Amino acid sequence: MKKYTKKMMSFFTVAMMIILAACSNTDAADTSSADNSSKDTLYVGVTNSMGNLSPINASSVSTRWVQRFYFDTLLEMTSPLEFEPKLAESFETTDNQNYTIKLNPDAVWTDGTPITAEDVVFTLNLFANPEVETIGLYLTELEGVDSSGKLESGTEIPNLVAVDDTTVTFKTKRPLDPNYVKEMIGTNILIQPKHVVESVPLDELAGSEVFTNPSVTSGPYKFVKYAQDSYLELEANDTYYRGVPKIPNVFIRIMSGTNLATELQTGGATMNASGGIGEISISDIETMQNVDGLSVNLQPAWTNQFVYYNNEKFDQNIRLAMSHAVNRDTIVDNLLKGNAEVTNGPYTAASPYMDEDLDPIAYDPEKAKEYIAKSNYDMNDPIELMVPTGNKVREQSANLIEQDLEAVGFTVEQITYDFPTTLEKARSGDYDLYLGGIAVPVDPDLASYFGSTGSSNYSQIENAEIDALLEKGKAETDSTKRKEIYDDFQLMLQEQSPMLPLYSQNDIVIKNDSLNGGINEYWAGSLYNIQDWTLE
């Protein structure tokens, strides 16, 4: 108990974050409409292309992050488990089951239409509609919604009510930790304008201009233009209810890590996005630290990298064999120069729910061979290792992983695709081994990734015991008891070995000294006060 309390206290000093730490590096193309010397424009460097811009179905961390410039959520988590109002002035419960949301009466869409309770109810029902493809299991605990986050029947969530223009009420299936509800519903769902979106047929939403080129938004900035794999242009929302942004324009530029380092030095980028979506190479850190006018900080991250095993193809013995065969210390020491931690499970050291007493699976080639001997797996069958392009460390780690697996008798062939392609293949289970990552949320519920019906269950896990622990953990309202449940969950994951946790790389946060603002220690809450950022 003492140890856990200490962990909780230290937790508020570390960094975090979104969906998957994706990677798809491309050099920024023409941004000639912007003047890089202007004090009126913030240039943000990212190394991950945004791809799908749907505010209800975008899975990449980079997309989810940039959307927060122009769409608001109900709440913002500015530091772990510390919630601040955005569209919702308050988000309250007296019994941990019945909730009341009071909206900011001054909030308006960029076309001048008030943001109302009807917009909130419409958006939540849209997420829950079985005919609409969405990302995230944010609504699974609402009445009438199943474990996949979709309505069991009908098109409206029971007991979700727009009481008046600024009041929404809803009910969960059972009492829950309010922080879980606030994070899932309050901070993850980008509220949509009912009067715009409802006119689009459901089967046309994904590719509709209301999502790909939105003209009616709610955030501090307005969407101007997205040049695929090049840049996203934004301009200040002069009707923003929390104050007109002091920096009139934002260019989010997509480029390689090498180009990002150069642009930061020359002033072509004011800051990097960090958070696993805007990183320079490890070899450039020292150089950047010696550049006058730049601030460089290294901070713990919530992103975690894995080798995902296809559980439908590999039995438990083979999965454990591969886990013992990979030397993760070599990856951290040689490729990351110690700027990372070898992880023991899905959580990183930033999370209070990481079990500090659980050692990572040991590198032990002889034990790997023992597990191979217990299996009937045909070792002559080639194994494809699927690697997303763009993240150089991940690409290099694939070479080391291939060597380690072949050293114990496996035959491995690497295949590479761009990030959207690998993600689609991972979702459908069309791979043998897959190198990918996630951004661990503050709340420990990871049913999206490791539950049988999870939308991001890349390992194709169908394990009743794991499902039962995840369900038990979500239902528990006492934080100490939740910690015990998720300790059991981590141990079970290690014993079942549906995937191999690799490493969590520290965030590299770089900004020009002319910027008053930027990335916070808690990465996910960094944009909360962006309207107050200034350039000197």
XYZ file of C-alpha atoms in Angstrom:
536
model
C 0.000 0.000 0.000
C 2.840 2.378 0.862
C 4.585 1.609 -2.385
C 1.449 2.214 -4.393
C 0.776 5.555 -2.685
C 4.291 6.715 -3.467
C 3.830 5.666 -7.066
C 0.622 7.624 -7.323
C 2.313 10.744 -5.990
C 5.193 10.493 -8.438
C 2.813 9.782 -11.269
C 1.754 13.405 -11.520
C 5.250 14.403 -12.557
C 5.568 12.295 -15.680
C 4.486 12.571 -19.272
C 1.985 10.767 -21.458
C 0.009 9.650 -24.402
C -3.354 8.673 -27.897
C -3.988 5.493 -29.884
C -1.131 3.798 -31.169
C 2.351 5.627 -31.572
C 2.259 5.526 -35.338
C 4.892 6.322 -37.891
C 4.870 7.422 -41.506
C 7.645 9.879 -42.298
C 7.415 12.025 -45.378
C 9.173 15.231 -46.247
C 7.125 18.387 -46.151
C 6.156 19.609 -49.568
C 5.121 23.066 -50.740
C 4.208 25.425 -47.911
C 4.889 28.534 -49.937
C 1.725 30.217 -48.686
C 3.419 30.555 -45.303
C 6.202 32.938 -44.261
C 8.528 31.090 -41.905
C 9.857 34.323 -40.434
C 6.437 35.599 -39.445
C 5.625 36.216 -35.796
C 2.031 35.445 -36.710
C 2.572 31.789 -37.615
C 3.386 28.772 -35.489
C 5.190 26.012 -37.385
C 4.846 22.573 -35.829
C 6.938 19.673 -37.124
C 5.472 16.172 -37.192
C 6.991 13.005 -38.583
C 3.721 11.063 -38.878
C 1.317 11.725 -41.719
C -2.280 12.324 -40.649
C -3.997 10.112 -43.222
C -7.670 9.656 -42.325
C -9.072 12.928 -40.926
C -12.380 11.522 -39.719
C -13.033 12.924 -36.222
C -14.947 9.765 -35.294
C -12.709 7.123 -36.852
C -9.124 8.409 -36.973
C -6.866 5.897 -35.248
C -3.405 7.434 -35.567
C -2.018 9.491 -32.712
C -0.947 12.268 -35.077
C -4.452 12.693 -36.487
C -6.107 12.616 -33.096
C -3.659 15.260 -31.884
C -4.009 17.741 -34.753
C -7.799 17.459 -34.661
C -7.689 19.016 -31.198
C -6.597 22.269 -32.808
C -10.004 22.621 -34.474
C -12.461 20.358 -32.594
C -13.071 20.524 -28.828
C -13.914 17.770 -26.409
C -16.075 18.181 -23.325
C -13.092 18.106 -20.971
C -9.311 18.261 -21.114
C -6.956 16.273 -18.914
C -4.166 18.788 -18.281
C -2.220 16.455 -15.995
C -2.965 12.833 -15.103
C -6.450 12.560 -13.567
C -6.760 16.363 -13.391
C -9.651 17.486 -15.589
C -10.375 21.017 -16.804
C -13.508 22.292 -18.558
C -13.745 22.789 -22.293
C -17.180 22.520 -23.882
C -18.417 21.200 -20.534
C -18.354 23.704 -17.691
C -19.043 20.806 -15.331
C -19.219 17.020 -15.517
C -20.666 15.691 -12.265
C -22.112 12.625 -10.550
C -23.407 12.011 -7.042
C -23.611 8.220 -7.233
C -20.892 7.267 -9.797
C -23.621 6.101 -12.189
C -25.849 9.042 -13.106
C -23.999 11.970 -14.726
C -24.918 15.566 -15.542
C -22.976 17.692 -18.036
C -23.402 21.457 -18.094
C -22.158 23.066 -21.306
C -20.481 26.447 -21.664
C -23.312 28.751 -22.838
C -20.861 30.921 -24.807
C -19.571 28.070 -26.984
C -20.444 28.430 -30.675
C -19.551 26.652 -33.906
C -17.480 28.582 -36.409
C -20.639 29.365 -38.407
C -22.063 31.146 -35.354
C -24.508 28.402 -34.355
C -24.568 27.716 -30.581
C -23.067 24.419 -29.411
C -25.852 22.694 -27.524
C -26.787 19.553 -25.676
C -28.329 18.267 -28.913
C -24.862 18.260 -30.496
C -23.477 16.179 -27.621
C -26.331 13.670 -27.717
C -26.095 13.445 -31.508
C -22.329 12.781 -31.389
C -22.550 10.061 -28.739
C -25.399 8.359 -30.611
C -23.329 8.594 -33.805
C -20.424 6.821 -32.082
C -22.780 4.127 -30.797
C -24.567 3.532 -34.113
C -23.669 0.062 -35.469
C -23.803 1.411 -39.028
C -21.028 3.927 -38.340
C -17.389 2.884 -38.207
C -15.702 4.509 -35.231
C -12.513 4.112 -33.214
C -12.266 3.542 -29.474
C -14.401 1.729 -26.912
C -15.444 4.934 -25.201
C -19.129 4.178 -24.690
C -19.146 0.525 -23.666
C -20.291 1.319 -20.131
C -23.381 3.261 -21.134
C -26.769 1.583 -20.864
C -27.823 -0.156 -24.047
C -24.288 -0.291 -25.496
C -22.425 -3.569 -25.986
C -18.756 -4.490 -25.475
C -17.857 -3.263 -28.972
C -19.130 0.224 -28.161
C -22.253 -0.131 -30.306
C -25.969 -0.035 -29.521
C -27.589 -3.397 -28.892
C -30.738 -2.134 -30.619
C -32.150 1.070 -32.035
C -30.248 4.272 -32.836
C -30.338 6.128 -29.514
C -28.548 5.453 -26.244
C -31.096 4.870 -23.452
C -31.115 7.537 -20.719
C -28.935 9.894 -22.776
C -30.983 13.073 -22.648
C -30.642 16.683 -23.771
C -32.507 18.197 -20.819
C -32.208 21.721 -22.207
C -29.814 23.624 -24.476
C -26.893 23.358 -22.063
C -27.637 20.232 -20.006
C -26.975 16.580 -20.847
C -27.659 13.610 -18.582
C -26.687 9.970 -19.042
C -26.444 6.769 -17.044
C -23.830 4.022 -16.929
C -24.683 0.336 -16.536
C -23.217 0.289 -13.033
C -21.248 2.560 -10.694
C -17.791 3.279 -12.115
C -14.681 5.232 -11.227
C -15.715 8.770 -12.331
C -12.214 9.364 -13.673
C -12.742 6.504 -16.111
C -15.974 8.061 -17.380
C -14.443 11.531 -17.620
C -11.473 10.261 -19.584
C -13.407 7.975 -21.930
C -16.324 10.275 -22.728
C -15.045 13.667 -21.610
C -11.606 13.764 -23.223
C -11.742 11.341 -26.157
C -14.854 12.273 -28.132
C -14.671 15.272 -30.452
C -18.160 16.766 -30.389
C -19.663 17.211 -33.871
C -22.132 19.814 -35.254
C -25.460 18.048 -35.568
C -26.871 20.593 -38.021
C -24.036 19.802 -40.461
C -23.267 16.113 -40.013
C -26.858 14.839 -39.815
C -27.424 15.802 -43.458
C -24.800 13.297 -44.661
C -25.895 9.662 -45.196
C -24.185 7.373 -42.723
C -22.512 5.294 -45.416
C -20.942 8.439 -46.914
C -19.639 9.988 -43.701
C -16.070 8.641 -43.797
C -15.185 10.340 -47.084
C -17.485 13.317 -46.728
C -16.119 16.868 -46.828
C -17.696 17.557 -43.455
C -14.865 15.371 -42.124
C -12.098 15.690 -44.718
C -12.478 19.457 -45.231
C -14.512 20.662 -42.243
C -15.801 24.220 -42.389
C -17.840 24.085 -39.171
C -15.672 23.341 -36.130
C -15.426 24.318 -32.466
C -11.755 24.551 -31.474
C -9.317 27.439 -31.092
C -8.336 27.174 -34.760
C -10.271 26.759 -37.991
C -9.413 24.184 -40.639
C -8.039 25.803 -43.820
C -6.329 23.138 -45.914
C -4.785 19.697 -45.685
C -2.178 18.793 -48.304
C -1.828 15.016 -48.013
C 1.523 14.000 -46.513
C 2.713 17.607 -46.618
C 1.027 20.069 -44.260
C -2.136 21.081 -42.442
C -2.969 24.787 -42.443
C -5.093 26.401 -39.722
C -6.192 29.914 -38.819
C -7.395 31.428 -35.566
C -11.061 31.022 -34.679
C -12.142 34.593 -33.921
C -15.309 33.355 -32.191
C -13.588 30.873 -29.886
C -15.427 30.854 -26.578
C -12.248 30.507 -24.486
C -10.534 33.479 -26.140
C -9.248 34.299 -29.618
C -5.806 32.661 -30.160
C -2.949 35.138 -29.954
C -1.040 33.375 -32.760
C -3.143 33.911 -35.909
C -1.914 30.973 -38.011
C -0.645 27.419 -37.557
C 1.170 25.239 -40.072
C 1.613 21.608 -39.073
C 4.365 20.378 -41.387
C 4.970 16.699 -42.121
C 8.596 15.740 -42.673
C 11.269 13.187 -41.886
C 13.069 13.244 -38.544
C 16.245 14.391 -40.279
C 14.487 17.286 -41.971
C 12.732 18.182 -38.730
C 16.091 18.548 -36.961
C 17.281 20.842 -39.748
C 14.081 22.913 -39.761
C 14.232 23.398 -36.001
C 17.781 24.710 -36.298
C 16.995 27.096 -39.159
C 13.646 28.341 -37.825
C 11.525 26.547 -40.392
C 9.836 24.782 -37.458
C 8.994 26.567 -34.231
C 8.528 23.328 -32.289
C 8.240 19.590 -32.739
C 5.017 17.818 -31.866
C 6.849 15.258 -29.698
C 4.632 12.533 -28.202
C 6.020 9.912 -30.572
C 4.603 11.748 -33.612
C 7.233 14.445 -34.056
C 10.628 13.030 -33.149
C 14.169 13.644 -34.322
C 16.707 10.841 -34.401
C 18.631 9.930 -31.275
C 21.887 10.874 -33.003
C 20.666 14.472 -33.440
C 19.846 15.131 -29.776
C 23.286 16.351 -28.737
C 23.508 18.616 -31.773
C 20.145 20.171 -30.967
C 21.135 20.733 -27.357
C 24.020 22.907 -28.545
C 21.932 25.177 -30.796
C 21.436 28.681 -29.423
C 17.791 29.690 -29.227
C 16.440 26.156 -28.835
C 15.179 24.476 -25.681
C 15.553 20.680 -25.600
C 13.979 18.466 -22.943
C 13.806 14.694 -22.578
C 10.836 13.357 -20.636
C 9.205 9.985 -19.916
C 6.608 8.843 -22.408
C 3.427 6.796 -22.376
C 4.039 5.302 -25.801
C 5.001 1.630 -25.820
C 6.354 -0.447 -28.698
C 5.546 -4.131 -29.252
C 6.097 -7.171 -31.387
C 2.517 -8.313 -31.944
C 2.121 -12.046 -32.471
C -0.758 -13.396 -34.518
C -2.337 -15.565 -31.812
C -4.368 -17.487 -34.372
C -1.164 -18.751 -35.982
C 1.246 -19.175 -33.055
C 0.504 -21.225 -29.943
C 1.530 -20.132 -26.457
C 4.810 -22.086 -26.516
C 5.958 -20.455 -29.747
C 4.945 -17.025 -28.506
C 6.950 -17.540 -25.307
C 9.870 -18.887 -27.342
C 9.952 -15.746 -29.478
C 9.643 -13.546 -26.377
C 12.667 -15.158 -24.741
C 14.632 -15.023 -28.010
C 14.610 -11.229 -28.436
C 17.311 -9.194 -26.681
C 15.551 -5.911 -25.949
C 18.478 -4.472 -24.002
C 20.444 -4.419 -27.239
C 17.723 -2.338 -28.883
C 17.645 0.167 -26.021
C 21.416 0.366 -25.543
C 22.550 0.351 -29.171
C 19.740 1.988 -31.102
C 18.336 4.342 -28.469
C 21.567 5.044 -26.572
C 19.780 4.299 -23.299
C 17.073 6.869 -24.032
C 14.278 4.374 -23.326
C 13.108 1.689 -20.910
C 12.600 -2.005 -21.559
C 8.939 -2.496 -20.680
C 7.490 -5.428 -18.748
C 3.955 -5.157 -20.098
C 1.518 -2.763 -21.743
C 2.082 0.102 -19.267
C 5.182 2.282 -19.087
C 6.883 3.593 -15.953
C 4.788 6.748 -16.315
C 1.660 4.874 -15.278
C 0.774 4.188 -11.633
C -0.682 0.905 -12.851
C 2.603 -0.553 -14.070
C 3.558 -3.451 -11.790
C 7.052 -2.531 -10.595
C 7.531 -6.017 -9.111
C 7.051 -7.737 -12.458
C 10.350 -8.254 -14.278
C 10.400 -8.109 -18.086
C 10.583 -11.482 -19.821
C 14.264 -12.437 -19.765
C 16.428 -12.759 -22.841
C 17.202 -16.480 -22.748
C 17.834 -18.270 -26.080
C 18.113 -21.677 -24.388
C 14.717 -21.283 -22.748
C 13.365 -20.206 -26.131
C 14.559 -23.490 -27.610
C 12.905 -25.397 -24.754
C 9.546 -23.800 -25.602
C 10.053 -24.574 -29.286
C 10.576 -28.250 -28.386
C 7.186 -28.283 -26.623
C 5.359 -27.127 -29.759
C 4.364 -28.894 -32.956
C 5.086 -25.754 -34.965
C 6.883 -26.324 -38.289
C 10.136 -24.398 -37.890
C 10.683 -24.539 -41.649
C 7.631 -22.353 -42.176
C 8.864 -18.797 -42.957
C 7.554 -16.073 -40.646
C 6.799 -12.625 -42.059
C 7.767 -9.696 -39.850
C 5.631 -6.714 -40.901
C 7.329 -3.340 -40.320
C 5.785 0.112 -40.893
C 8.150 2.452 -42.712
C 9.193 5.844 -41.364
C 10.352 5.247 -37.798
C 14.074 4.569 -38.222
C 14.573 3.055 -34.766
C 11.706 0.665 -35.351
C 13.062 -0.279 -38.763
C 16.521 -0.903 -37.285
C 15.063 -2.860 -34.372
C 13.399 -5.169 -36.912
C 16.847 -6.241 -38.109
C 17.922 -7.117 -34.554
C 14.671 -8.956 -33.853
C 15.042 -10.940 -37.074
C 18.598 -11.940 -36.131
C 17.569 -13.007 -32.616
C 14.659 -15.120 -33.857
C 16.770 -16.794 -36.521
C 19.456 -17.537 -33.906
C 17.048 -19.948 -32.166
C 15.834 -21.598 -35.358
C 13.038 -19.472 -36.839
C 13.070 -18.373 -40.470
C 12.106 -14.708 -40.704
C 11.373 -12.508 -43.708
C 10.786 -8.782 -43.272
C 8.045 -7.038 -45.234
C 7.497 -3.270 -45.141
C 4.482 -1.084 -45.894
C 3.474 2.477 -45.164
C 1.766 2.987 -41.828
C -1.881 3.052 -43.018
C -1.345 -0.253 -44.849
C 0.271 -2.004 -41.886
C -2.460 -0.733 -39.581
C -5.173 -2.097 -41.849
C -3.415 -5.446 -42.093
C -2.918 -5.542 -38.309
C -6.617 -4.854 -37.700
C -7.651 -7.673 -39.999
C -5.050 -10.120 -38.640
C -3.307 -10.308 -42.018
C 0.244 -10.731 -40.672
C 2.508 -13.083 -38.708
C 4.518 -10.627 -36.609
C 3.873 -6.875 -36.529
C 5.966 -4.060 -35.076
C 3.628 -1.411 -33.720
C 2.912 0.707 -30.693
C 0.211 2.263 -28.580
C -0.162 5.366 -26.483
C -1.271 4.102 -23.080
C -4.176 6.072 -21.567
C -4.127 7.284 -17.981
C -6.982 4.985 -17.054
C -5.637 1.413 -17.072
C -8.477 -0.088 -19.102
C -6.918 -1.551 -22.267
C -9.882 -3.547 -23.548
C -9.522 -1.824 -26.925
C -6.136 -3.488 -27.384
C -6.353 -6.772 -25.504
C -10.048 -7.600 -25.178
C -11.605 -10.125 -27.550
C -13.870 -7.475 -29.102
C -11.328 -4.648 -28.960
C -11.187 -2.428 -32.046
C -7.371 -2.446 -31.871
C -6.911 -6.083 -30.844
C -4.046 -6.534 -33.292
C -2.894 -9.837 -31.785
C -6.299 -11.420 -32.425
C -6.520 -12.396 -28.745
C -9.589 -14.354 -27.684
C -8.942 -15.219 -24.064
C -11.824 -15.514 -21.587
C -9.549 -15.048 -18.558
C -8.068 -11.829 -19.936
C -11.562 -10.573 -20.824
C -12.770 -11.329 -17.300
C -9.906 -9.382 -15.696
C -10.453 -6.412 -17.998
C -14.142 -6.422 -17.160
C -13.443 -6.703 -13.447
C -10.950 -3.847 -13.559
C -13.326 -1.552 -15.390
C -16.128 -2.242 -12.913
C -14.055 -1.553 -9.784
C -14.394 1.983 -8.375
C -11.680 1.721 -5.700
C -8.259 2.712 -7.109
C -6.275 0.436 -4.778
C -8.346 -2.595 -5.732
C -8.089 -1.643 -9.398
C -4.312 -1.658 -9.053
C -4.406 -5.249 -7.774
C -6.639 -6.343 -10.650
C -4.381 -4.788 -13.271
C -1.324 -6.358 -11.623
C -3.007 -9.718 -12.246
C -3.765 -8.624 -15.795
C -0.107 -7.800 -16.474
C 1.043 -11.130 -15.074
C -1.479 -12.998 -17.213
C -0.364 -11.126 -20.329
C 3.221 -12.118 -19.624
C 2.255 -15.768 -19.083
C 0.098 -15.867 -22.238
C 2.544 -13.696 -24.203
C 0.103 -12.511 -26.908
C 2.696 -9.857 -27.765
C 6.191 -8.873 -26.635
C 6.596 -5.432 -25.037
C 9.782 -3.914 -26.426
C 10.570 -0.423 -25.179
C 9.204 2.995 -24.355
C 11.323 5.766 -25.820
C 11.576 9.056 -23.956
C 9.881 12.028 -25.577
C 12.163 14.630 -27.112
C 10.601 18.074 -26.721
C 12.180 20.902 -28.715
C 10.988 24.450 -29.226
C 12.305 27.818 -30.303
C 12.823 30.212 -27.409
C 10.594 32.738 -29.187
C 7.558 30.599 -28.324
C 5.785 31.241 -25.042
C 3.926 27.955 -24.728
C 4.513 24.525 -26.173
C 4.518 20.889 -25.090
C 3.870 20.253 -21.404
C 5.286 17.532 -19.184
C 1.930 15.798 -19.598
C 1.904 15.606 -23.395
C -1.784 14.875 -23.975
C -2.875 18.090 -22.249
C -0.433 20.365 -24.053
C -2.979 22.088 -26.305
C -5.389 23.063 -23.547
C -4.222 26.679 -23.437
C -2.928 27.037 -26.999
C -5.091 30.117 -27.461
C -2.766 31.856 -24.970
C 0.518 30.924 -26.676
C 2.510 33.823 -28.140
C 5.544 34.348 -30.383
C 8.035 37.055 -29.476
